[in-house]
Amino acid sequence: MAFTLILGGARSGKSRHAEGLVARHAAPWAYIATAEAWDGEMRDRIAQHQARRDARWATIGAPLDLEGALDQAGDRPALVDCLTLWLTNLMLGEHDVAAATIALEAALDRRAAPTVLVANEVGLGIVPENKLARAFRDQAGLLNQRLAARAATVHFVAAGLPLVMKGEA
């Protein structure tokens, strides 16, 4: 089944928008979480996201294995939040980003249920000052382009307002 890609900046409202899109389908839903709670601030962010979800959401932790998590979601509508943290985990762990992306695409191709992917658009700001940050920005941009080309629908969210860039609302 075709998937939807939601792009936006930090705190733009993209996760809330994505949750609303998934909730248009019959529950139960799968929330595939890629974040890892490395510090208190990240634990707080994760808790805020969890507080918005009720018992109709089943959380699947997937800091690296999105392919397995999407397969585990089965026939439930699924939300992946977020690809940018997943990419961070891959890069910091020195995993093969190209192979992981191919595996993600294969899992998306196998899905029959609605799927919504969330990613940050990180290329709108200044050029990062260090090599790792520039490599991350470049990889994130390439990943977003690759998935946007395959997505049936792409939304960009700014200030909580979605803009349909591709497909239908």
PDB file of C-alpha atoms in Angstrom:
ATOM      1  CA  MET A   1       0.000   0.000   0.000  1.00  0.00           C
ATOM      2  CA  ALA A   2       1.132   3.544  -0.627  1.00  0.00           C
ATOM      3  CA  PHE A   3       2.484   5.546   2.303  1.00  0.00           C
ATOM      4  CA  THR A   4       2.386   9.158   3.460  1.00  0.00           C
ATOM      5  CA  LEU A   5       5.493  11.179   4.346  1.00  0.00           C
ATOM      6  CA  ILE A   6       5.190  14.073   6.803  1.00  0.00           C
ATOM      7  CA  LEU A   7       8.055  16.578   6.785  1.00  0.00           C
ATOM      8  CA  GLY A   8       8.634  19.636   8.945  1.00  0.00           C
ATOM      9  CA  GLY A   9      10.950  21.338  11.354  1.00  0.00           C
ATOM     10  CA  ALA A  10      11.414  20.690  15.054  1.00  0.00           C
ATOM     11  CA  ARG A  11       8.262  21.349  17.069  1.00  0.00           C
ATOM     12  CA  SER A  12       6.314  22.101  13.880  1.00  0.00           C
ATOM     13  CA  GLY A  13       3.382  19.828  14.766  1.00  0.00           C
ATOM     14  CA  LYS A  14       4.298  17.062  12.335  1.00  0.00           C
ATOM     15  CA  SER A  15       3.904  14.209  14.845  1.00  0.00           C
ATOM     16  CA  ARG A  16       0.489  15.403  15.995  1.00  0.00           C
ATOM     17  CA  HIS A  17      -0.592  15.782  12.359  1.00  0.00           C
ATOM     18  CA  ALA A  18       0.674  12.294  11.535  1.00  0.00           C
ATOM     19  CA  GLU A  19      -1.172  10.810  14.523  1.00  0.00           C
ATOM     20  CA  GLY A  20      -4.367  12.421  13.245  1.00  0.00           C
ATOM     21  CA  LEU A  21      -3.872  10.915   9.792  1.00  0.00           C
ATOM     22  CA  VAL A  22      -3.385   7.425  11.225  1.00  0.00           C
ATOM     23  CA  ALA A  23      -6.393   7.873  13.537  1.00  0.00           C
ATOM     24  CA  ARG A  24      -8.638   8.307  10.475  1.00  0.00           C
ATOM     25  CA  HIS A  25      -8.340   4.529  10.110  1.00  0.00           C
ATOM     26  CA  ALA A  26      -9.858   1.900  12.386  1.00  0.00           C
ATOM     27  CA  ALA A  27      -7.883   1.109  15.540  1.00  0.00           C
ATOM     28  CA  PRO A  28      -5.749  -0.501  16.805  1.00  0.00           C
ATOM     29  CA  TRP A  29      -2.775   1.443  15.504  1.00  0.00           C
ATOM     30  CA  ALA A  30       0.971   0.838  15.697  1.00  0.00           C
ATOM     31  CA  TYR A  31       3.301   3.629  16.809  1.00  0.00           C
ATOM     32  CA  ILE A  32       6.816   2.764  15.712  1.00  0.00           C
ATOM     33  CA  ALA A  33       9.132   4.843  17.872  1.00  0.00           C
ATOM     34  CA  THR A  34      12.757   5.339  16.847  1.00  0.00           C
ATOM     35  CA  ALA A  35      13.832   7.612  19.717  1.00  0.00           C
ATOM     36  CA  GLU A  36      16.169   6.472  22.436  1.00  0.00           C
ATOM     37  CA  ALA A  37      16.057   8.177  25.847  1.00  0.00           C
ATOM     38  CA  TRP A  38      19.726   9.055  26.287  1.00  0.00           C
ATOM     39  CA  ASP A  39      19.092  11.994  28.620  1.00  0.00           C
ATOM     40  CA  GLY A  40      16.397  13.693  30.683  1.00  0.00           C
ATOM     41  CA  GLU A  41      15.336  16.085  27.943  1.00  0.00           C
ATOM     42  CA  MET A  42      14.771  13.211  25.515  1.00  0.00           C
ATOM     43  CA  ARG A  43      12.913  11.225  28.185  1.00  0.00           C
ATOM     44  CA  ASP A  44      10.614  14.257  28.615  1.00  0.00           C
ATOM     45  CA  ARG A  45       9.983  14.487  24.851  1.00  0.00           C
ATOM     46  CA  ILE A  46       9.166  10.789  24.662  1.00  0.00           C
ATOM     47  CA  ALA A  47       6.814  11.116  27.660  1.00  0.00           C
ATOM     48  CA  GLN A  48       4.985  14.022  25.984  1.00  0.00           C
ATOM     49  CA  HIS A  49       4.426  11.938  22.857  1.00  0.00           C
ATOM     50  CA  GLN A  50       3.274   8.934  24.898  1.00  0.00           C
ATOM     51  CA  ALA A  51       0.829  11.076  26.900  1.00  0.00           C
ATOM     52  CA  ARG A  52      -1.049  11.962  23.702  1.00  0.00           C
ATOM     53  CA  ARG A  53      -1.668   8.305  22.843  1.00  0.00           C
ATOM     54  CA  ASP A  54      -4.350   6.153  24.381  1.00  0.00           C
ATOM     55  CA  ALA A  55      -4.676   2.372  24.637  1.00  0.00           C
ATOM     56  CA  ARG A  56      -5.596   2.055  20.948  1.00  0.00           C
ATOM     57  CA  TRP A  57      -1.917   2.677  20.132  1.00  0.00           C
ATOM     58  CA  ALA A  58       0.585  -0.166  20.487  1.00  0.00           C
ATOM     59  CA  THR A  59       4.151   1.127  20.693  1.00  0.00           C
ATOM     60  CA  ILE A  60       6.909  -0.764  18.899  1.00  0.00           C
ATOM     61  CA  GLY A  61      10.421   0.411  19.721  1.00  0.00           C
ATOM     62  CA  ALA A  62      12.653   0.470  16.645  1.00  0.00           C
ATOM     63  CA  PRO A  63      15.777   2.582  17.042  1.00  0.00           C
ATOM     64  CA  LEU A  64      17.407   0.624  14.171  1.00  0.00           C
ATOM     65  CA  ASP A  65      15.171  -2.150  12.794  1.00  0.00           C
ATOM     66  CA  LEU A  66      12.368  -0.317  10.985  1.00  0.00           C
ATOM     67  CA  GLU A  67      11.946  -3.225   8.604  1.00  0.00           C
ATOM     68  CA  GLY A  68      11.207  -5.619  11.468  1.00  0.00           C
ATOM     69  CA  ALA A  69       8.947  -3.120  13.241  1.00  0.00           C
ATOM     70  CA  LEU A  70       6.868  -2.492  10.113  1.00  0.00           C
ATOM     71  CA  ASP A  71       6.520  -6.235   9.626  1.00  0.00           C
ATOM     72  CA  GLN A  72       5.547  -6.596  13.297  1.00  0.00           C
ATOM     73  CA  ALA A  73       2.836  -3.936  12.862  1.00  0.00           C
ATOM     74  CA  GLY A  74       1.104  -6.377  10.540  1.00  0.00           C
ATOM     75  CA  ASP A  75      -2.259  -5.201   9.261  1.00  0.00           C
ATOM     76  CA  ARG A  76      -2.539  -2.284  11.717  1.00  0.00           C
ATOM     77  CA  PRO A  77      -2.231   1.279  10.412  1.00  0.00           C
ATOM     78  CA  ALA A  78       1.262   2.387  11.432  1.00  0.00           C
ATOM     79  CA  LEU A  79       3.072   5.606  12.243  1.00  0.00           C
ATOM     80  CA  VAL A  80       6.882   5.754  12.139  1.00  0.00           C
ATOM     81  CA  ASP A  81       8.161   8.632  14.271  1.00  0.00           C
ATOM     82  CA  CYS A  82      10.721   9.552  13.226  1.00  0.00           C
ATOM     83  CA  LEU A  83      13.033   8.777  10.322  1.00  0.00           C
ATOM     84  CA  THR A  84      15.463  11.504  11.353  1.00  0.00           C
ATOM     85  CA  LEU A  85      16.151   9.898  14.735  1.00  0.00           C
ATOM     86  CA  TRP A  86      16.418   6.518  13.007  1.00  0.00           C
ATOM     87  CA  LEU A  87      19.038   7.986  10.652  1.00  0.00           C
ATOM     88  CA  THR A  88      20.872   9.470  13.647  1.00  0.00           C
ATOM     89  CA  ASN A  89      20.948   6.054  15.324  1.00  0.00           C
ATOM     90  CA  LEU A  90      22.251   4.429  12.151  1.00  0.00           C
ATOM     91  CA  MET A  91      24.969   7.012  11.570  1.00  0.00           C
ATOM     92  CA  LEU A  92      26.181   7.171  15.179  1.00  0.00           C
ATOM     93  CA  GLY A  93      26.280   3.372  15.306  1.00  0.00           C
ATOM     94  CA  GLU A  94      28.178   3.334  11.992  1.00  0.00           C
ATOM     95  CA  HIS A  95      25.544   1.120  10.368  1.00  0.00           C
ATOM     96  CA  ASP A  96      25.080   0.837   6.612  1.00  0.00           C
ATOM     97  CA  VAL A  97      22.543   3.595   5.853  1.00  0.00           C
ATOM     98  CA  ALA A  98      22.091   2.509   2.229  1.00  0.00           C
ATOM     99  CA  ALA A  99      21.302  -1.090   3.198  1.00  0.00           C
ATOM    100  CA  ALA A 100      18.949   0.018   5.987  1.00  0.00           C
ATOM    101  CA  THR A 101      17.128   2.320   3.553  1.00  0.00           C
ATOM    102  CA  ILE A 102      16.694  -0.497   1.037  1.00  0.00           C
ATOM    103  CA  ALA A 103      15.326  -2.724   3.835  1.00  0.00           C
ATOM    104  CA  LEU A 104      12.919   0.059   4.880  1.00  0.00           C
ATOM    105  CA  GLU A 105      11.664   0.427   1.307  1.00  0.00           C
ATOM    106  CA  ALA A 106      11.150  -3.334   1.027  1.00  0.00           C
ATOM    107  CA  ALA A 107       9.121  -3.338   4.256  1.00  0.00           C
ATOM    108  CA  LEU A 108       7.010  -0.446   2.980  1.00  0.00           C
ATOM    109  CA  ASP A 109       6.399  -2.353  -0.259  1.00  0.00           C
ATOM    110  CA  ARG A 110       5.149  -5.362   1.746  1.00  0.00           C
ATOM    111  CA  ARG A 111       2.671  -3.350   3.816  1.00  0.00           C
ATOM    112  CA  ALA A 112      -1.013  -3.606   3.037  1.00  0.00           C
ATOM    113  CA  ALA A 113      -2.100  -1.247   5.831  1.00  0.00           C
ATOM    114  CA  PRO A 114      -1.861   2.560   5.816  1.00  0.00           C
ATOM    115  CA  THR A 115       1.561   3.841   6.870  1.00  0.00           C
ATOM    116  CA  VAL A 116       2.638   7.366   7.822  1.00  0.00           C
ATOM    117  CA  LEU A 117       6.314   8.307   8.132  1.00  0.00           C
ATOM    118  CA  VAL A 118       7.541  11.416   9.963  1.00  0.00           C
ATOM    119  CA  ALA A 119      10.870  13.122   9.216  1.00  0.00           C
ATOM    120  CA  ASN A 120      12.518  16.425   9.994  1.00  0.00           C
ATOM    121  CA  GLU A 121      13.436  18.731   7.161  1.00  0.00           C
ATOM    122  CA  VAL A 122      16.884  19.749   8.345  1.00  0.00           C
ATOM    123  CA  GLY A 123      18.205  21.437   5.226  1.00  0.00           C
ATOM    124  CA  LEU A 124      16.424  24.770   5.630  1.00  0.00           C
ATOM    125  CA  GLY A 125      18.883  26.344   8.068  1.00  0.00           C
ATOM    126  CA  ILE A 126      22.501  27.324   8.097  1.00  0.00           C
ATOM    127  CA  VAL A 127      25.312  25.103   6.846  1.00  0.00           C
ATOM    128  CA  PRO A 128      26.542  23.080   9.838  1.00  0.00           C
ATOM    129  CA  GLU A 129      30.057  23.861  11.052  1.00  0.00           C
ATOM    130  CA  ASN A 130      31.332  20.293  11.395  1.00  0.00           C
ATOM    131  CA  LYS A 131      31.761  17.340   9.080  1.00  0.00           C
ATOM    132  CA  LEU A 132      29.434  14.934  10.935  1.00  0.00           C
ATOM    133  CA  ALA A 133      26.604  17.478  11.049  1.00  0.00           C
ATOM    134  CA  ARG A 134      27.010  18.235   7.335  1.00  0.00           C
ATOM    135  CA  ALA A 135      27.034  14.511   6.508  1.00  0.00           C
ATOM    136  CA  PHE A 136      23.882  14.054   8.602  1.00  0.00           C
ATOM    137  CA  ARG A 137      22.130  16.972   6.901  1.00  0.00           C
ATOM    138  CA  ASP A 138      23.044  15.548   3.506  1.00  0.00           C
ATOM    139  CA  GLN A 139      21.941  11.997   4.373  1.00  0.00           C
ATOM    140  CA  ALA A 140      18.647  13.278   5.817  1.00  0.00           C
ATOM    141  CA  GLY A 141      17.973  15.302   2.689  1.00  0.00           C
ATOM    142  CA  LEU A 142      18.715  12.347   0.433  1.00  0.00           C
ATOM    143  CA  LEU A 143      16.538  10.019   2.526  1.00  0.00           C
ATOM    144  CA  ASN A 144      13.641  12.503   2.464  1.00  0.00           C
ATOM    145  CA  GLN A 145      13.953  12.947  -1.309  1.00  0.00           C
ATOM    146  CA  ARG A 146      14.069   9.210  -1.905  1.00  0.00           C
ATOM    147  CA  LEU A 147      11.000   8.499   0.211  1.00  0.00           C
ATOM    148  CA  ALA A 148       9.079  11.526  -1.077  1.00  0.00           C
ATOM    149  CA  ALA A 149       9.537  10.224  -4.620  1.00  0.00           C
ATOM    150  CA  ARG A 150       7.931   6.904  -3.582  1.00  0.00           C
ATOM    151  CA  ALA A 151       5.221   8.312  -1.310  1.00  0.00           C
ATOM    152  CA  ALA A 152       1.649   8.686  -2.497  1.00  0.00           C
ATOM    153  CA  THR A 153       1.230  11.744  -0.288  1.00  0.00           C
ATOM    154  CA  VAL A 154       3.717  14.227   1.165  1.00  0.00           C
ATOM    155  CA  HIS A 155       2.784  16.940   3.668  1.00  0.00           C
ATOM    156  CA  PHE A 156       4.987  19.717   5.004  1.00  0.00           C
ATOM    157  CA  VAL A 157       4.009  21.004   8.462  1.00  0.00           C
ATOM    158  CA  ALA A 158       4.960  24.443   9.777  1.00  0.00           C
ATOM    159  CA  ALA A 159       3.433  26.144  12.840  1.00  0.00           C
ATOM    160  CA  GLY A 160       1.013  23.233  13.155  1.00  0.00           C
ATOM    161  CA  LEU A 161      -0.387  23.800   9.673  1.00  0.00           C
ATOM    162  CA  PRO A 162      -0.023  21.087   7.030  1.00  0.00           C
ATOM    163  CA  LEU A 163       0.702  21.931   3.426  1.00  0.00           C
ATOM    164  CA  VAL A 164       0.038  19.171   0.914  1.00  0.00           C
ATOM    165  CA  MET A 165       3.078  18.962  -1.349  1.00  0.00           C
ATOM    166  CA  LYS A 166       2.091  15.768  -3.191  1.00  0.00           C
ATOM    167  CA  GLY A 167      -1.107  13.755  -3.380  1.00  0.00           C
ATOM    168  CA  GLU A 168      -4.296  14.580  -1.490  1.00  0.00           C
ATOM    169  CA  ALA A 169      -5.019  15.940   1.973  1.00  0.00           C
TER     170      ALA A 169
END
